[in-house]
């Protein structure tokens, strides 16, 4: 079958490779070439670079509507979109005969939007997955085609979870391609109850989750506050920001305020207690394993790895020792 691929960043490359393996990719659509790297040299995106190496036709318009005629001329049966980066209007969605399927890194309708992996971790979810859905005029609101689910381990952060979901999404895309080849087109509304007939003639009502949203990460999302963040919230925010921009805290050492990036944090072991009377933002202890224990809103949390401004990653203990910080000092705000 003939397909069009819509995608831009590195995470979308494996999906183009899969689509090209099983279908005839007649057109690849990406975001325009942008300045990248230290020299800000105009460079094609990863998907475009890959597509050109494959010998595929690539278009990179500023506006998708600029290539409407090319999309129609391609004569595609369906499209696949992965992290394309532009909203597709209904008249564009309708060009491929069957429509366009998007691969989204959450279990829709939860975490619709641009940053589903980050917000999934912010929320402390223990399960997530990848959803293939038919694009409509809304923001990730179209009917679900298929999905795959996976557990989130406490040790996972945005980096490792992205890697897992990219792999899982590849398996899902292979399923989608096969379903379409066989004519097994599925469209399940995201927000309506599903009624399934039972053997006794009754109907089982499956309540679908309410939609939640995952907007782009803003600067204010990265600033953590020991006075108002509990240990779980702090830990989940650090995990969710592991791909960057990283979590940051305000430090005040010898009267000087600065921003310190928190690269890794960990929760207090269940068999250990947090001193109840120490002020929030104070260093409780400096551990031999390189961590420091800090008092936060409702408990304590370990800070494992930090990145001071203009410096490389280091253990939190190395940072503390380098600034002659000792237990009891209040340095975090």
Short mmCIF file of C-alpha atoms in Angstrom, two decimals:
data_model
loop_
_atom_site.label_atom_id
_atom_site.label_comp_id
_atom_site.label_asym_id
_atom_site.label_seq_id
_atom_site.Cartn_x
_atom_site.Cartn_y
_atom_site.Cartn_z
CA UNK A 1 0.00 0.00 0.00
CA UNK A 2 1.08 3.59 -0.60
CA UNK A 3 1.80 5.72 2.47
CA UNK A 4 2.91 9.21 3.50
CA UNK A 5 5.08 9.67 6.59
CA UNK A 6 4.89 12.84 8.70
CA UNK A 7 7.74 13.20 11.22
CA UNK A 8 10.69 15.34 12.22
CA UNK A 9 12.95 14.42 15.21
CA UNK A 10 15.19 11.47 15.98
CA UNK A 11 12.43 9.59 17.82
CA UNK A 12 10.46 9.38 14.56
CA UNK A 13 13.27 7.81 12.50
CA UNK A 14 12.63 4.17 13.54
CA UNK A 15 9.00 4.53 12.51
CA UNK A 16 9.93 5.74 9.02
CA UNK A 17 12.24 2.75 8.71
CA UNK A 18 9.44 0.36 9.69
CA UNK A 19 6.93 2.00 7.36
CA UNK A 20 9.41 1.84 4.47
CA UNK A 21 10.02 -1.84 5.18
CA UNK A 22 6.37 -2.85 4.87
CA UNK A 23 4.78 -0.26 2.56
CA UNK A 24 5.55 1.95 -0.42
CA UNK A 25 6.39 5.32 1.13
CA UNK A 26 5.52 7.77 -1.63
CA UNK A 27 6.25 10.95 0.34
CA UNK A 28 7.95 12.04 3.57
CA UNK A 29 6.91 15.36 5.14
CA UNK A 30 9.08 17.04 7.79
CA UNK A 31 9.57 20.41 9.41
CA UNK A 32 11.84 22.83 7.48
CA UNK A 33 15.63 22.81 7.84
CA UNK A 34 16.66 24.77 10.93
CA UNK A 35 19.87 26.22 12.42
CA UNK A 36 21.42 23.58 14.69
CA UNK A 37 24.56 22.99 16.74
CA UNK A 38 27.10 25.46 18.08
CA UNK A 39 27.64 27.05 14.69
CA UNK A 40 23.87 27.32 14.09
CA UNK A 41 24.32 25.82 10.63
CA UNK A 42 21.12 25.27 8.62
CA UNK A 43 20.63 21.50 8.87
CA UNK A 44 17.90 19.06 7.84
CA UNK A 45 16.07 17.23 10.62
CA UNK A 46 16.89 13.57 11.40
CA UNK A 47 13.84 12.23 9.54
CA UNK A 48 14.74 14.18 6.40
CA UNK A 49 18.35 12.99 6.53
CA UNK A 50 17.19 9.38 6.85
CA UNK A 51 14.57 9.68 4.11
CA UNK A 52 17.08 11.14 1.65
CA UNK A 53 19.49 8.28 2.34
CA UNK A 54 16.63 5.90 1.55
CA UNK A 55 16.01 7.68 -1.74
CA UNK A 56 12.55 8.84 -0.71
CA UNK A 57 10.85 12.03 -1.84
CA UNK A 58 10.91 14.61 0.98
CA UNK A 59 9.06 17.90 1.39
CA UNK A 60 9.73 20.28 4.30
CA UNK A 61 7.21 23.13 4.08
CA UNK A 62 6.85 26.00 6.53
CA UNK A 63 3.11 25.35 6.34
CA UNK A 64 1.61 21.97 5.52
CA UNK A 65 -1.04 23.69 3.40
CA UNK A 66 1.73 24.83 1.02
CA UNK A 67 2.09 21.26 -0.27
CA UNK A 68 -1.59 20.30 -0.48
CA UNK A 69 -1.29 19.61 -4.21
CA UNK A 70 1.73 17.34 -3.64
CA UNK A 71 -0.13 15.40 -0.96
CA UNK A 72 -3.04 14.83 -3.32
CA UNK A 73 -0.74 13.85 -6.18
CA UNK A 74 0.96 11.22 -4.00
CA UNK A 75 -2.21 9.10 -4.07
CA UNK A 76 -1.53 7.57 -0.65
CA UNK A 77 -3.79 4.99 0.96
CA UNK A 78 -3.01 6.33 4.45
CA UNK A 79 -0.52 8.40 6.41
CA UNK A 80 1.50 7.79 9.56
CA UNK A 81 2.51 10.70 11.81
CA UNK A 82 5.09 10.60 14.59
CA UNK A 83 6.19 13.85 16.27
CA UNK A 84 5.67 15.85 13.08
CA UNK A 85 5.33 19.22 14.79
CA UNK A 86 2.47 20.90 12.91
CA UNK A 87 -1.27 20.68 13.45
CA UNK A 88 -2.97 19.02 10.49
CA UNK A 89 -6.21 20.64 9.31
CA UNK A 90 -9.18 18.45 8.41
CA UNK A 91 -8.82 18.99 4.65
CA UNK A 92 -5.21 17.70 4.91
CA UNK A 93 -6.25 14.73 7.08
CA UNK A 94 -8.83 13.78 4.46
CA UNK A 95 -6.34 13.57 1.57
CA UNK A 96 -5.09 9.98 2.14
CA UNK A 97 -7.90 7.54 1.32
CA UNK A 98 -8.14 6.04 4.82
CA UNK A 99 -6.87 8.99 6.86
CA UNK A 100 -3.76 9.54 8.98
CA UNK A 101 -2.74 7.52 12.04
CA UNK A 102 -0.68 9.20 14.76
CA UNK A 103 1.59 7.37 17.21
CA UNK A 104 1.31 9.01 20.65
CA UNK A 105 3.42 8.17 23.71
CA UNK A 106 0.65 7.77 26.29
CA UNK A 107 -2.52 5.79 26.84
CA UNK A 108 -5.07 8.19 25.41
CA UNK A 109 -7.18 9.99 26.45
CA UNK A 110 -4.67 10.53 29.27
CA UNK A 111 -1.89 13.02 28.61
CA UNK A 112 -2.95 14.57 25.33
CA UNK A 113 -0.43 17.10 24.10
CA UNK A 114 3.23 17.76 23.34
CA UNK A 115 4.93 16.30 26.43
CA UNK A 116 3.10 13.09 27.42
CA UNK A 117 6.12 11.20 28.78
CA UNK A 118 7.17 14.05 31.05
CA UNK A 119 3.68 14.61 32.42
CA UNK A 120 3.10 10.88 32.90
CA UNK A 121 6.13 10.82 35.21
CA UNK A 122 5.14 14.09 36.91
CA UNK A 123 1.84 12.42 37.83
CA UNK A 124 3.57 9.39 39.34
CA UNK A 125 1.81 6.96 36.99
CA UNK A 126 2.76 3.29 37.27
CA UNK A 127 1.46 2.34 33.82
CA UNK A 128 1.72 3.97 30.43
CA UNK A 129 1.88 2.94 26.81
CA UNK A 130 1.69 3.96 23.18
CA UNK A 131 -1.54 4.72 21.32
CA UNK A 132 -2.19 4.63 17.58
CA UNK A 133 -5.16 6.86 16.81
CA UNK A 134 -6.83 8.40 13.78
CA UNK A 135 -6.06 12.11 13.61
CA UNK A 136 -9.04 14.44 13.65
CA UNK A 137 -9.32 18.21 14.00
CA UNK A 138 -8.78 18.12 17.80
CA UNK A 139 -5.57 17.85 19.83
CA UNK A 140 -4.97 14.09 20.15
CA UNK A 141 -8.74 13.49 20.32
CA UNK A 142 -9.28 11.12 17.40
CA UNK A 143 -10.60 7.56 17.69
CA UNK A 144 -8.18 4.91 18.90
CA UNK A 145 -6.96 2.28 16.43
CA UNK A 146 -4.78 0.21 18.78
CA UNK A 147 -2.51 0.57 21.80
CA UNK A 148 0.17 -1.22 23.79
CA UNK A 149 0.63 -0.90 27.54
CA UNK A 150 3.69 -1.19 29.78
CA UNK A 151 4.61 -0.75 33.44
CA UNK A 152 6.68 2.19 34.64
CA UNK A 153 9.43 1.08 37.00
CA UNK A 154 10.37 3.35 39.94
CA UNK A 155 13.92 3.43 38.57
CA UNK A 156 12.82 4.78 35.18
CA UNK A 157 13.08 8.40 34.13
CA UNK A 158 12.12 10.25 30.96
CA UNK A 159 15.23 9.03 29.10
CA UNK A 160 14.72 5.34 29.79
CA UNK A 161 10.94 5.54 29.41
CA UNK A 162 11.25 7.26 26.04
CA UNK A 163 13.56 4.47 24.87
CA UNK A 164 11.10 1.82 26.03
CA UNK A 165 8.10 3.54 24.42
CA UNK A 166 9.87 4.13 21.11
CA UNK A 167 10.55 0.38 20.91
CA UNK A 168 7.01 -0.48 21.98
CA UNK A 169 5.60 1.96 19.45
CA UNK A 170 7.54 0.25 16.69
CA UNK A 171 5.82 -3.03 17.50
CA UNK A 172 2.49 -1.20 17.56
CA UNK A 173 3.15 0.36 14.15
CA UNK A 174 3.88 -3.07 12.67
CA UNK A 175 0.50 -4.23 14.02
CA UNK A 176 -1.25 -1.18 12.56
CA UNK A 177 0.30 -1.76 9.14
CA UNK A 178 -0.85 -5.38 9.18
CA UNK A 179 -4.37 -4.52 10.38
CA UNK A 180 -4.75 -2.00 7.56
CA UNK A 181 -3.38 -4.47 5.00
CA UNK A 182 -6.04 -6.96 6.11
CA UNK A 183 -8.77 -4.32 6.04
CA UNK A 184 -9.28 -4.51 9.81
CA UNK A 185 -9.91 -0.82 10.44
CA UNK A 186 -10.76 -0.02 14.07
CA UNK A 187 -12.02 3.33 15.39
CA UNK A 188 -12.86 3.43 19.11
CA UNK A 189 -13.97 6.82 20.51
CA UNK A 190 -11.67 8.01 23.29
CA UNK A 191 -14.28 9.44 25.63
CA UNK A 192 -17.38 7.30 25.23
CA UNK A 193 -18.23 4.26 27.31
CA UNK A 194 -17.76 0.88 25.65
CA UNK A 195 -20.53 -1.72 26.03
CA UNK A 196 -19.50 -5.36 25.54
CA UNK A 197 -22.09 -8.20 25.30
CA UNK A 198 -21.72 -10.87 28.01
CA UNK A 199 -22.65 -14.58 27.85
CA UNK A 200 -25.75 -14.03 30.01
CA UNK A 201 -27.05 -11.42 27.58
CA UNK A 202 -26.14 -8.44 29.76
CA UNK A 203 -23.88 -5.62 28.66
CA UNK A 204 -20.59 -4.83 30.41
CA UNK A 205 -19.95 -1.10 30.63
CA UNK A 206 -16.27 -0.12 30.48
CA UNK A 207 -15.65 3.36 31.85
CA UNK A 208 -12.91 5.09 29.88
CA UNK A 209 -10.60 7.48 31.77
CA UNK A 210 -11.24 11.21 31.60
CA UNK A 211 -8.89 13.19 29.34
CA UNK A 212 -5.81 14.78 30.90
CA UNK A 213 -3.35 17.09 29.22
CA UNK A 214 0.42 17.28 28.72
CA UNK A 215 1.39 20.74 27.44
CA UNK A 216 4.90 21.71 26.43
CA UNK A 217 7.34 22.09 29.32
CA UNK A 218 7.77 25.71 30.39
CA UNK A 219 10.61 27.27 32.35
CA UNK A 220 8.47 27.52 35.47
CA UNK A 221 7.82 23.77 35.35
CA UNK A 222 11.51 23.14 35.94
CA UNK A 223 11.93 25.19 39.13
CA UNK A 224 11.39 23.03 42.23
CA UNK A 225 10.60 24.38 45.67
CA UNK A 226 11.53 22.52 48.86
CA UNK A 227 8.97 24.56 50.81
CA UNK A 228 6.03 23.40 48.72
CA UNK A 229 7.12 20.15 47.03
CA UNK A 230 6.69 16.84 48.83
CA UNK A 231 9.27 14.09 48.35
CA UNK A 232 7.19 12.11 45.82
CA UNK A 233 6.37 15.22 43.80
CA UNK A 234 10.01 16.34 43.82
CA UNK A 235 11.24 12.88 42.79
CA UNK A 236 8.71 12.56 39.97
CA UNK A 237 9.49 16.04 38.64
CA UNK A 238 13.23 15.24 38.50
CA UNK A 239 12.49 11.96 36.68
CA UNK A 240 10.18 13.65 34.22
CA UNK A 241 12.76 16.30 33.34
CA UNK A 242 15.65 13.87 32.82
CA UNK A 243 15.77 14.58 29.06
CA UNK A 244 16.07 18.30 29.67
CA UNK A 245 15.45 20.99 30.48
CA UNK A 246 16.48 19.54 33.84
CA UNK A 247 14.91 20.28 37.20
CA UNK A 248 16.44 23.22 39.05
CA UNK A 249 16.48 24.49 42.62
CA UNK A 250 17.47 27.86 44.02
CA UNK A 251 20.51 27.71 46.29
CA UNK A 252 21.78 30.40 48.62
CA UNK A 253 25.36 29.83 49.73
CA UNK A 254 27.42 32.52 51.49
CA UNK A 255 24.76 35.06 50.58
CA UNK A 256 24.87 34.28 46.85
CA UNK A 257 21.79 32.93 45.05
CA UNK A 258 22.17 30.56 42.13
CA UNK A 259 20.30 27.89 40.19
CA UNK A 260 21.47 24.31 40.61
CA UNK A 261 20.33 21.63 38.16
CA UNK A 262 19.16 18.38 39.74
CA UNK A 263 20.08 15.54 37.41
CA UNK A 264 19.06 12.65 39.64
CA UNK A 265 17.21 12.25 42.94
CA UNK A 266 15.96 9.27 44.94
CA UNK A 267 13.40 8.63 47.65
CA UNK A 268 14.23 7.95 51.27
CA UNK A 269 14.34 4.24 52.04
CA UNK A 270 11.24 2.97 53.87
CA UNK A 271 13.30 1.77 56.83
CA UNK A 272 14.75 5.24 57.41
CA UNK A 273 13.15 8.25 59.04
CA UNK A 274 13.28 11.94 58.23
CA UNK A 275 13.95 14.31 61.16
CA UNK A 276 10.62 16.11 61.71
CA UNK A 277 11.90 19.38 63.16
CA UNK A 278 14.55 20.43 60.65
CA UNK A 279 13.69 23.40 58.40
CA UNK A 280 12.73 22.80 54.79
CA UNK A 281 15.65 23.11 52.39
CA UNK A 282 18.18 22.09 55.02
CA UNK A 283 20.86 19.45 54.50
CA UNK A 284 20.02 16.55 56.80
CA UNK A 285 23.09 14.45 56.03
CA UNK A 286 25.94 14.01 53.56
CA UNK A 287 26.16 10.34 52.64
CA UNK A 288 29.28 8.28 51.90
CA UNK A 289 27.70 7.11 48.62
CA UNK A 290 27.73 10.66 47.21
CA UNK A 291 24.15 11.65 47.95
CA UNK A 292 22.87 14.32 50.30
CA UNK A 293 19.60 14.07 52.20
CA UNK A 294 17.49 17.24 52.13
CA UNK A 295 14.36 18.19 54.08
CA UNK A 296 11.39 19.02 51.88
CA UNK A 297 7.69 19.79 52.43
CA UNK A 298 6.52 16.48 53.88
CA UNK A 299 9.62 14.33 54.28
CA UNK A 300 13.20 14.09 53.05
CA UNK A 301 14.65 13.33 49.63
CA UNK A 302 18.08 12.33 48.41
CA UNK A 303 19.80 14.53 45.86
CA UNK A 304 22.14 12.23 43.93
CA UNK A 305 23.65 14.08 40.96
CA UNK A 306 23.75 17.84 40.35
CA UNK A 307 25.07 20.19 37.67
CA UNK A 308 26.23 23.61 38.89
CA UNK A 309 26.07 26.51 36.44
CA UNK A 310 28.85 26.22 33.87
CA UNK A 311 30.16 22.92 35.25
CA UNK A 312 29.85 19.20 34.62
CA UNK A 313 27.72 16.72 36.53
CA UNK A 314 28.96 15.80 39.99
CA UNK A 315 27.69 13.99 43.05
CA UNK A 316 25.67 16.11 45.42
CA UNK A 317 28.16 15.28 48.18
CA UNK A 318 31.03 16.65 46.07
CA UNK A 319 29.05 19.85 45.55
CA UNK A 320 28.35 20.14 49.27
CA UNK A 321 31.92 19.44 50.29
CA UNK A 322 33.26 21.89 47.70
CA UNK A 323 31.16 24.65 49.28
CA UNK A 324 31.93 23.54 52.86
CA UNK A 325 28.26 22.76 53.45
CA UNK A 326 27.49 20.76 56.57
CA UNK A 327 24.39 19.03 57.98
CA UNK A 328 21.92 21.57 59.33
CA UNK A 329 22.75 24.26 56.77
CA UNK A 330 19.73 25.66 54.93
CA UNK A 331 20.89 26.19 51.36
CA UNK A 332 17.87 25.20 49.23
CA UNK A 333 14.82 27.41 48.70
#
